[in-house]
Coordinates of N, CA and C in Angstrom, one line a residue:
M10 N 12.5 91.7 -40.6 CA 12.2 92.8 -39.7 C 13.3 92.9 -38.7
D11 N 13.7 94.2 -38.4 CA 14.7 94.4 -37.4 C 14.6 95.8 -36.9
V12 N 15.2 96.0 -35.7 CA 15.3 97.3 -35.1 C 16.8 97.6 -34.7
S13 N 17.3 98.8 -35.1 CA 18.6 99.2 -34.7 C 18.5 100.4 -33.8
H14 N 19.5 100.5 -32.9 CA 19.4 101.5 -31.8 C 20.7 102.4 -31.9
G15 N 20.6 103.5 -31.3 CA 21.7 104.5 -31.3 C 22.9 103.9 -30.5
S16 N 24.0 104.5 -30.7 CA 25.2 104.0 -30.1 C 25.2 104.2 -28.6
P17 N 25.9 103.4 -27.9 CA 25.9 103.5 -26.4 C 26.2 104.9 -25.9
G18 N 25.4 105.3 -24.9 CA 25.5 106.7 -24.4 C 24.6 107.7 -25.1
R19 N 24.0 107.3 -26.2 CA 23.0 108.2 -26.9 C 21.6 107.7 -26.6
S20 N 21.2 108.0 -25.4 CA 19.8 107.5 -24.9 C 18.7 108.3 -25.6
D21 N 19.1 109.5 -26.2 CA 18.0 110.3 -26.8 C 17.9 110.0 -28.3
A22 N 18.8 109.2 -28.9 CA 18.7 108.9 -30.3 C 17.5 107.9 -30.6
P23 N 16.7 108.2 -31.5 CA 15.6 107.3 -31.8 C 16.1 105.9 -32.4
S24 N 15.3 104.9 -32.1 CA 15.6 103.6 -32.7 C 15.0 103.6 -34.1
I25 N 15.6 102.8 -35.0 CA 15.1 102.7 -36.4 C 14.6 101.3 -36.6
A26 N 13.3 101.2 -37.0 CA 12.6 100.0 -37.4 C 12.6 99.8 -38.9
A27 N 13.0 98.7 -39.4 CA 13.0 98.4 -40.8 C 12.3 97.1 -41.1
V28 N 11.5 97.1 -42.1 CA 10.8 96.0 -42.6 C 10.9 95.9 -44.1
V29 N 11.5 94.8 -44.6 CA 11.7 94.5 -46.0 C 10.7 93.5 -46.5
S30 N 10.0 93.7 -47.5 CA 9.0 92.8 -48.0 C 9.2 92.4 -49.5
S31 N 8.7 91.3 -49.9 CA 8.7 90.9 -51.3 C 7.7 91.7 -52.1
R32 N 8.0 91.9 -53.4 CA 7.1 92.6 -54.3 C 7.2 92.0 -55.7
S33 N 6.3 92.4 -56.6 CA 6.4 91.9 -58.0 C 6.4 90.4 -58.1
W34 N 5.5 89.7 -57.3 CA 5.4 88.3 -57.4 C 5.2 87.8 -58.9
P35 N 5.8 86.7 -59.3 CA 6.6 85.8 -58.6 C 8.1 86.0 -58.5
S36 N 8.5 87.2 -58.7 CA 10.0 87.6 -58.6 C 10.3 87.8 -57.2
I37 N 10.5 86.8 -56.4 CA 10.7 86.9 -55.0 C 12.0 87.6 -54.6
S38 N 12.9 87.9 -55.5 CA 14.1 88.6 -55.1 C 13.9 90.1 -55.3
C39 N 12.7 90.6 -55.6 CA 12.4 92.0 -55.7 C 11.8 92.4 -54.3
Y40 N 12.4 93.5 -53.7 CA 12.0 93.9 -52.4 C 11.7 95.3 -52.3
R41 N 10.9 95.7 -51.2 CA 10.7 97.0 -50.9 C 11.0 97.2 -49.4
A42 N 11.5 98.3 -49.0 CA 11.9 98.5 -47.6 C 11.0 99.7 -47.0
A43 N 10.6 99.5 -45.8 CA 9.9 100.6 -45.1 C 10.7 100.8 -43.8
V44 N 11.1 102.1 -43.6 CA 12.0 102.4 -42.5 C 11.3 103.5 -41.7
W45 N 11.1 103.3 -40.4 CA 10.5 104.2 -39.5 C 11.3 104.5 -38.2
T46 N 11.2 105.7 -37.7 CA 11.8 105.9 -36.4 C 10.8 105.6 -35.3
Q47 N 11.3 105.3 -34.1 CA 10.5 105.1 -33.0 C 11.2 105.4 -31.7
S48 N 10.6 105.2 -30.6 CA 11.1 105.6 -29.3 C 12.5 105.0 -29.1
P49 N 13.4 105.7 -28.4 CA 14.8 105.2 -28.2 C 14.7 103.9 -27.4
R50 N 15.6 102.9 -27.8 CA 15.8 101.7 -27.1 C 14.6 100.8 -27.0
V51 N 13.6 101.0 -27.9 CA 12.5 100.1 -27.9 C 12.7 99.0 -29.0
E52 N 12.7 97.8 -28.6 CA 13.0 96.7 -29.5 C 11.8 96.3 -30.3
M53 N 10.6 96.3 -29.8 CA 9.4 95.9 -30.5 C 9.0 97.0 -31.5
I54 N 8.7 96.6 -32.7 CA 8.3 97.6 -33.8 C 6.9 98.1 -33.5
Q55 N 6.8 99.5 -33.4 CA 5.6 100.1 -32.9 C 4.6 100.5 -34.0
S56 N 5.0 100.6 -35.2 CA 4.2 101.2 -36.2 C 3.7 100.2 -37.3
L57 N 3.6 98.9 -36.9 CA 3.1 97.9 -37.9 C 1.7 98.1 -38.3
F58 N 0.9 98.5 -37.3 CA -0.5 98.8 -37.5 C -0.8 100.1 -36.8
K59 N -1.2 101.1 -37.5 CA -1.4 102.4 -37.0 C -2.6 103.1 -37.5
P60 N -3.8 102.8 -37.0 CA -5.0 103.4 -37.4 C -5.1 104.9 -36.9
V61 N -5.4 105.8 -37.7 CA -5.5 107.2 -37.3 C -6.8 107.8 -37.9
P62 N -7.4 108.7 -37.1 CA -8.7 109.3 -37.6 C -8.4 110.2 -38.9
S63 N -9.4 110.1 -39.8 CA -9.4 110.9 -41.0 C -10.8 111.4 -41.3
V64 N -10.9 112.3 -42.3 CA -12.2 112.8 -42.6 C -13.2 111.8 -43.0
T65 N -12.7 110.7 -43.7 CA -13.6 109.6 -44.2 C -13.7 108.5 -43.2
G66 N -13.1 108.6 -42.0 CA -13.1 107.5 -41.0 C -11.6 107.2 -40.7
N67 N -11.4 106.2 -39.9 CA -10.1 105.8 -39.5 C -9.3 105.2 -40.7
K68 N -8.1 105.5 -40.8 CA -7.2 105.0 -41.8 C -5.9 104.4 -41.2
D69 N -5.5 103.3 -41.7 CA -4.3 102.7 -41.3 C -3.1 103.2 -42.0
E70 N -2.2 103.8 -41.3 CA -1.0 104.4 -41.8 C 0.3 103.6 -41.4
G71 N 0.1 102.4 -41.1 CA 1.2 101.6 -40.6 C 2.1 101.0 -41.7
I72 N 3.1 100.3 -41.2 CA 4.1 99.7 -42.1 C 3.5 98.6 -43.0
I73 N 2.7 97.7 -42.3 CA 2.2 96.6 -43.0 C 1.3 97.0 -44.2
R74 N 0.4 97.9 -43.9 CA -0.5 98.4 -45.0 C 0.3 98.9 -46.2
E75 N 1.4 99.7 -45.9 CA 2.2 100.2 -47.0 C 2.8 99.1 -47.8
L76 N 3.3 98.0 -47.2 CA 4.0 97.0 -47.9 C 3.0 96.0 -48.6
I77 N 1.9 95.8 -48.0 CA 0.9 94.9 -48.6 C 0.3 95.6 -49.8
M78 N 0.1 96.9 -49.8 CA -0.4 97.6 -50.9 C 0.6 97.6 -52.0
D79 N 1.9 97.7 -51.7 CA 2.9 97.7 -52.7 C 2.9 96.3 -53.4
F80 N 2.8 95.3 -52.6 CA 2.8 93.9 -53.1 C 1.6 93.7 -54.1
Y81 N 0.4 94.2 -53.6 CA -0.8 94.1 -54.4 C -0.7 94.8 -55.8
E82 N -0.1 96.0 -55.7 CA 0.0 96.9 -56.9 C 1.0 96.4 -57.9
T83 N 2.0 95.7 -57.4 CA 3.1 95.2 -58.3 C 2.9 93.7 -58.6
S84 N 1.9 93.1 -58.2 CA 1.7 91.6 -58.4 C 0.3 91.4 -59.1
K85 N -0.1 92.3 -59.9 CA -1.4 92.1 -60.7 C -2.6 92.0 -59.8
Q86 N -2.7 92.8 -58.8 CA -3.8 92.9 -57.8 C -4.0 91.5 -57.1
R87 N -2.9 90.9 -56.7 CA -2.9 89.6 -56.0 C -2.5 89.9 -54.6
K88 N -3.2 89.3 -53.6 CA -2.8 89.4 -52.2 C -2.1 88.1 -51.8
P89 N -1.1 88.2 -51.0 CA -0.4 86.9 -50.6 C -1.3 86.1 -49.7
Q90 N -1.3 84.8 -49.9 CA -2.1 83.9 -49.1 C -1.3 83.2 -48.0
Q91 N 0.0 83.3 -48.1 CA 0.9 82.9 -47.1 C 2.0 83.9 -46.9
I92 N 2.2 84.3 -45.6 CA 3.2 85.3 -45.3 C 4.2 84.7 -44.3
I93 N 5.5 84.7 -44.7 CA 6.6 84.2 -43.8 C 7.4 85.4 -43.3
I94 N 7.5 85.5 -42.0 CA 8.1 86.7 -41.4 C 9.4 86.2 -40.7
F95 N 10.5 86.9 -41.1 CA 11.8 86.6 -40.4 C 12.1 87.8 -39.5
R96 N 12.3 87.6 -38.2 CA 12.6 88.7 -37.3 C 14.0 88.5 -36.7
D97 N 14.8 89.6 -36.8 CA 16.1 89.6 -36.2 C 16.2 90.3 -34.9
G98 N 17.2 90.1 -34.1 CA 17.4 90.9 -32.9 C 16.6 90.7 -31.7
V99 N 15.9 89.5 -31.6 CA 15.0 89.2 -30.5 C 15.6 88.1 -29.7
S100 N 15.7 88.3 -28.4 CA 16.2 87.2 -27.5 C 15.1 86.3 -27.1
E101 N 15.5 85.1 -26.5 CA 14.5 84.1 -26.1 C 13.5 84.7 -25.1
S102 N 14.0 85.6 -24.2 CA 13.1 86.1 -23.2 C 12.0 87.0 -23.8
Q103 N 12.1 87.4 -25.1 CA 11.2 88.3 -25.7 C 10.3 87.6 -26.7
F104 N 10.3 86.3 -26.8 CA 9.5 85.6 -27.8 C 8.0 85.8 -27.6
I105 N 7.5 85.7 -26.4 CA 6.1 85.9 -26.2 C 5.7 87.3 -26.5
K106 N 6.6 88.2 -26.1 CA 6.3 89.7 -26.3 C 6.3 90.0 -27.8
V107 N 7.2 89.4 -28.6 CA 7.2 89.7 -30.0 C 6.0 89.2 -30.8
L108 N 5.5 88.1 -30.3 CA 4.3 87.5 -30.9 C 3.1 88.4 -30.6
N109 N 3.0 88.9 -29.3 CA 1.9 89.7 -28.9 C 1.9 91.1 -29.5
E110 N 3.1 91.7 -29.6 CA 3.3 93.1 -30.0 C 3.6 93.3 -31.5
E111 N 4.0 92.2 -32.2 CA 4.3 92.4 -33.6 C 3.4 91.5 -34.5
L112 N 3.3 90.2 -34.2 CA 2.5 89.3 -35.0 C 1.0 89.7 -34.9
V113 N 0.5 90.0 -33.7 CA -0.9 90.3 -33.6 C -1.2 91.6 -34.3
P114 N -0.4 92.7 -34.2 CA -0.7 93.9 -35.0 C -0.6 93.6 -36.5
I115 N 0.3 92.7 -37.0 CA 0.3 92.4 -38.4 C -1.0 91.8 -38.9
I116 N -1.5 90.8 -38.1 CA -2.7 90.2 -38.4 C -3.9 91.2 -38.4
E117 N -3.9 92.1 -37.4 CA -4.9 93.2 -37.4 C -4.8 94.1 -38.6
A118 N -3.6 94.4 -39.0 CA -3.5 95.3 -40.2 C -4.0 94.6 -41.4
C119 N -3.8 93.3 -41.6 CA -4.4 92.6 -42.7 C -5.9 92.5 -42.7
K120 N -6.5 92.3 -41.5 CA -7.9 92.3 -41.3 C -8.5 93.6 -41.6
Y121 N -7.8 94.7 -41.2 CA -8.3 96.1 -41.4 C -8.3 96.4 -42.8
L122 N -7.4 95.8 -43.6 CA -7.3 96.1 -45.0 C -8.4 95.4 -45.8
D123 N -8.7 94.1 -45.4 CA -9.8 93.4 -46.0 C -10.3 92.3 -45.0
E124 N -11.5 92.4 -44.5 CA -12.0 91.5 -43.5 C -12.1 90.1 -44.0
K125 N -12.3 89.9 -45.3 CA -12.4 88.6 -45.9 C -11.1 87.9 -46.3
W126 N -10.0 88.6 -46.1 CA -8.7 88.1 -46.4 C -8.0 87.5 -45.2
S127 N -7.7 86.2 -45.2 CA -7.1 85.6 -44.1 C -5.9 84.8 -44.5
P128 N -4.7 85.5 -44.7 CA -3.5 84.8 -45.0 C -3.0 83.9 -43.8
K129 N -2.2 82.9 -44.2 CA -1.6 82.1 -43.1 C -0.2 82.6 -42.8
F130 N 0.2 82.6 -41.6 CA 1.4 83.2 -41.1 C 2.4 82.2 -40.6
T131 N 3.7 82.4 -40.9 CA 4.7 81.7 -40.2 C 5.7 82.8 -39.7
F132 N 6.0 82.7 -38.4 CA 6.9 83.8 -37.8 C 8.1 83.1 -37.2
I133 N 9.3 83.5 -37.8 CA 10.6 82.9 -37.4 C 11.5 84.0 -36.9
V134 N 12.2 83.7 -35.8 CA 13.2 84.6 -35.2 C 14.5 84.0 -35.7
A135 N 15.4 84.8 -36.2 CA 16.7 84.4 -36.6 C 17.8 85.1 -35.7
Q136 N 18.5 84.3 -35.0 CA 19.5 84.9 -34.0 C 20.9 84.6 -34.5
K137 N 21.7 85.7 -34.6 CA 23.1 85.6 -35.0 C 24.0 85.9 -33.8
N138 N 23.5 86.6 -32.8 CA 24.4 86.9 -31.7 C 24.3 85.9 -30.6
H139 N 25.0 84.8 -30.8 CA 25.1 83.7 -29.8 C 26.5 83.1 -29.9
H140 N 26.8 82.2 -29.0 CA 28.2 81.7 -28.9 C 28.3 80.2 -29.4
T141 N 27.4 79.7 -30.1 CA 27.5 78.3 -30.7 C 28.2 78.4 -32.0
K142 N 29.2 77.5 -32.1 CA 30.0 77.4 -33.3 C 30.1 76.0 -33.7
F143 N 30.3 75.7 -35.0 CA 30.4 74.3 -35.5 C 31.8 74.1 -36.1
F144 N 32.3 72.9 -36.0 CA 33.5 72.5 -36.6 C 33.4 71.0 -36.9
K145 N 34.2 70.5 -37.8 CA 34.2 69.1 -38.2 C 35.2 68.3 -37.3
D146 N 34.8 67.2 -36.8 CA 35.6 66.4 -35.9 C 36.8 65.8 -36.7
N147 N 38.0 65.9 -36.1 CA 39.2 65.3 -36.7 C 39.4 65.7 -38.1
A148 N 39.1 67.0 -38.4 CA 39.3 67.5 -39.8 C 39.8 69.0 -39.7
P149 N 40.6 69.4 -40.6 CA 41.1 70.8 -40.5 C 40.3 71.8 -41.2
D150 N 39.0 71.5 -41.4 CA 38.1 72.4 -42.1 C 36.9 72.8 -41.3
N151 N 36.3 73.9 -41.7 CA 35.0 74.3 -41.1 C 33.9 73.4 -41.8
V152 N 32.7 73.4 -41.2 CA 31.6 72.6 -41.7 C 31.3 73.1 -43.2
P153 N 30.8 72.2 -44.0 CA 30.4 72.6 -45.4 C 29.2 73.5 -45.4
P154 N 29.0 74.3 -46.5 CA 27.8 75.2 -46.6 C 26.6 74.3 -46.7
G155 N 25.5 74.7 -46.0 CA 24.3 74.0 -46.0 C 24.1 73.1 -44.8
T156 N 25.1 73.1 -43.9 CA 25.1 72.3 -42.7 C 23.9 72.7 -41.8
V157 N 23.1 71.7 -41.4 CA 21.9 72.0 -40.5 C 22.0 71.1 -39.3
V158 N 21.8 71.6 -38.1 CA 21.7 70.8 -36.9 C 20.4 71.1 -36.2
D159 N 19.5 70.1 -36.1 CA 18.2 70.3 -35.5 C 17.9 69.3 -34.4
T160 N 19.0 68.6 -33.9 CA 18.8 67.7 -32.8 C 20.0 67.9 -31.8
Q161 N 19.9 67.2 -30.6 CA 21.0 67.2 -29.6 C 21.1 68.6 -28.9
I162 N 21.5 69.6 -29.6 CA 21.8 70.9 -29.0 C 20.6 71.9 -29.1
C163 N 19.5 71.4 -29.7 CA 18.4 72.3 -29.9 C 17.4 72.1 -28.7
H164 N 16.4 72.9 -28.6 CA 15.4 72.8 -27.6 C 14.6 71.5 -27.7
P165 N 14.4 70.8 -26.5 CA 13.7 69.5 -26.6 C 12.3 69.5 -27.1
K166 N 11.6 70.7 -26.9 CA 10.2 70.8 -27.3 C 9.9 71.8 -28.4
N167 N 10.7 72.9 -28.4 CA 10.4 74.0 -29.3 C 10.9 73.6 -30.7
N168 N 10.4 74.4 -31.7 CA 10.8 74.1 -33.1 C 12.0 75.1 -33.5
D169 N 13.2 74.6 -33.4 CA 14.3 75.5 -33.7 C 15.4 74.6 -34.4
F170 N 16.3 75.3 -35.1 CA 17.4 74.6 -35.7 C 18.5 75.6 -36.0
Y171 N 19.8 75.1 -36.2 CA 20.9 75.9 -36.6 C 21.2 75.6 -38.0
M172 N 21.7 76.7 -38.8 CA 22.1 76.5 -40.1 C 23.3 77.3 -40.5
C173 N 24.3 76.7 -41.1 CA 25.4 77.4 -41.7 C 25.2 77.4 -43.2
A174 N 24.5 78.4 -43.8 CA 24.1 78.4 -45.2 C 25.3 78.6 -46.1
H175 N 26.3 79.4 -45.7 CA 27.4 79.7 -46.5 C 28.7 79.1 -46.0
A176 N 29.7 78.9 -46.9 CA 31.0 78.4 -46.5 C 31.8 79.4 -45.8
G177 N 32.6 78.9 -44.8 CA 33.5 79.7 -44.1 C 34.7 80.1 -45.0
K178 N 35.5 81.0 -44.6 CA 36.6 81.5 -45.4 C 37.6 80.3 -45.5
I179 N 38.1 80.1 -46.7 CA 39.1 79.1 -46.9 C 40.4 79.4 -46.1
G180 N 40.9 78.4 -45.4 CA 42.1 78.6 -44.6 C 41.9 79.3 -43.3
S181 N 40.6 79.5 -42.9 CA 40.4 80.2 -41.6 C 40.4 79.1 -40.5
I182 N 40.5 79.6 -39.3 CA 40.7 78.7 -38.1 C 39.4 77.8 -38.0
I183 N 39.6 76.6 -37.6 CA 38.5 75.6 -37.4 C 37.6 76.2 -36.3
G184 N 36.3 76.1 -36.5 CA 35.3 76.5 -35.5 C 34.9 77.9 -35.6
T185 N 35.4 78.6 -36.7 CA 35.0 80.0 -36.8 C 33.7 80.2 -37.5
T186 N 33.1 79.1 -38.1 CA 31.8 79.2 -38.8 C 30.7 79.3 -37.7
R187 N 30.0 80.5 -37.7 CA 29.0 80.7 -36.7 C 27.6 80.5 -37.4
P188 N 26.8 79.6 -37.0 CA 25.5 79.4 -37.6 C 24.5 80.4 -37.2
T189 N 23.4 80.5 -38.0 CA 22.3 81.3 -37.6 C 21.3 80.3 -36.9
H190 N 20.8 80.8 -35.7 CA 19.9 80.0 -34.9 C 18.4 80.4 -35.2
Y191 N 17.6 79.6 -35.8 CA 16.3 79.9 -36.2 C 15.3 79.3 -35.2
H192 N 14.3 80.1 -34.8 CA 13.3 79.7 -33.9 C 11.9 79.9 -34.6
V193 N 11.2 78.8 -34.8 CA 9.9 79.0 -35.4 C 8.8 79.2 -34.3
L194 N 8.4 80.4 -34.1 CA 7.5 80.7 -33.0 C 6.0 80.5 -33.4
H195 N 5.7 80.5 -34.6 CA 4.3 80.4 -35.1 C 4.3 79.9 -36.5
D196 N 3.5 78.8 -36.7 CA 3.5 78.2 -38.1 C 2.1 77.8 -38.5
E197 N 1.4 78.6 -39.1 CA 0.0 78.3 -39.6 C 0.1 77.6 -41.0
I198 N 1.2 77.8 -41.7 CA 1.4 77.2 -43.0 C 1.6 75.7 -42.9
G199 N 2.3 75.3 -41.9 CA 2.5 73.9 -41.6 C 3.7 73.3 -42.4
F200 N 4.8 73.9 -42.3 CA 6.0 73.4 -42.9 C 6.5 72.2 -42.2
S201 N 7.0 71.2 -43.0 CA 7.8 70.2 -42.4 C 9.2 70.7 -42.1
A202 N 9.9 70.1 -41.2 CA 11.3 70.6 -40.9 C 12.1 70.7 -42.1
D203 N 12.1 69.6 -43.0 CA 13.0 69.6 -44.1 C 12.6 70.7 -45.1
D204 N 11.3 70.9 -45.3 CA 10.8 72.0 -46.3 C 11.2 73.3 -45.8
L205 N 11.1 73.6 -44.5 CA 11.4 74.9 -44.0 C 12.9 75.2 -44.1
Q206 N 13.7 74.2 -43.7 CA 15.1 74.3 -43.8 C 15.6 74.5 -45.2
E207 N 15.0 73.8 -46.1 CA 15.4 74.0 -47.6 C 15.0 75.4 -48.0
L208 N 13.9 75.9 -47.6 CA 13.5 77.3 -48.0 C 14.4 78.3 -47.4
V209 N 14.8 78.2 -46.1 CA 15.7 79.1 -45.5 C 17.1 79.1 -46.2
H210 N 17.5 77.9 -46.5 CA 18.8 77.7 -47.2 C 18.8 78.4 -48.6
S211 N 17.7 78.2 -49.3 CA 17.6 78.8 -50.6 C 17.5 80.3 -50.5
L212 N 16.8 80.8 -49.6 CA 16.7 82.3 -49.4 C 18.0 82.9 -49.1
S213 N 18.9 82.1 -48.4 CA 20.2 82.7 -48.0 C 21.1 83.0 -49.2
Y214 N 20.7 82.5 -50.4 CA 21.5 82.7 -51.6 C 20.8 83.6 -52.6
V215 N 19.6 84.2 -52.2 CA 18.9 85.2 -53.1 C 19.7 86.5 -53.1

């Protein structure tokens, strides 16, 4: 999930919210995208859960219902029991806000679709816009692909880690490999650190 905004100086241009979801289980590399416009410069996605009145009662016309129904129809009428969400473009000061304004509506949308359905959620923020870079000590190379750092420079209490999933360019300057910083804000599934890092690394090559 991500939101992109208009160019600087275009305060009237709507922001674009995009959510990409898996479909056709178990072919996890098949995806569907939902793209919506929303208020300019609003970072939180506004249309995840959108109940509107209709002749037969309220109907949810939000993004999550659209994607869940697509998963259901392409996966032999199967509903996901575990949902892993990757959110881009959120700063640390917005972590509580993104849980309240995005994860909560996602859960509400699932309950609205089927009250008896209770999937487990894991919500992860992936940050790329930071200044942390990795390099090998006393070596003329960047760090190898798959490098993970989850101690020393990470938060002492929160669940976060850095990962360089791919190799840097051959012959490039040392220290140019910029890792992605992952923050696990909510984990009902109960991943171990190694299992989650292995999953993220594998998904980076899909």
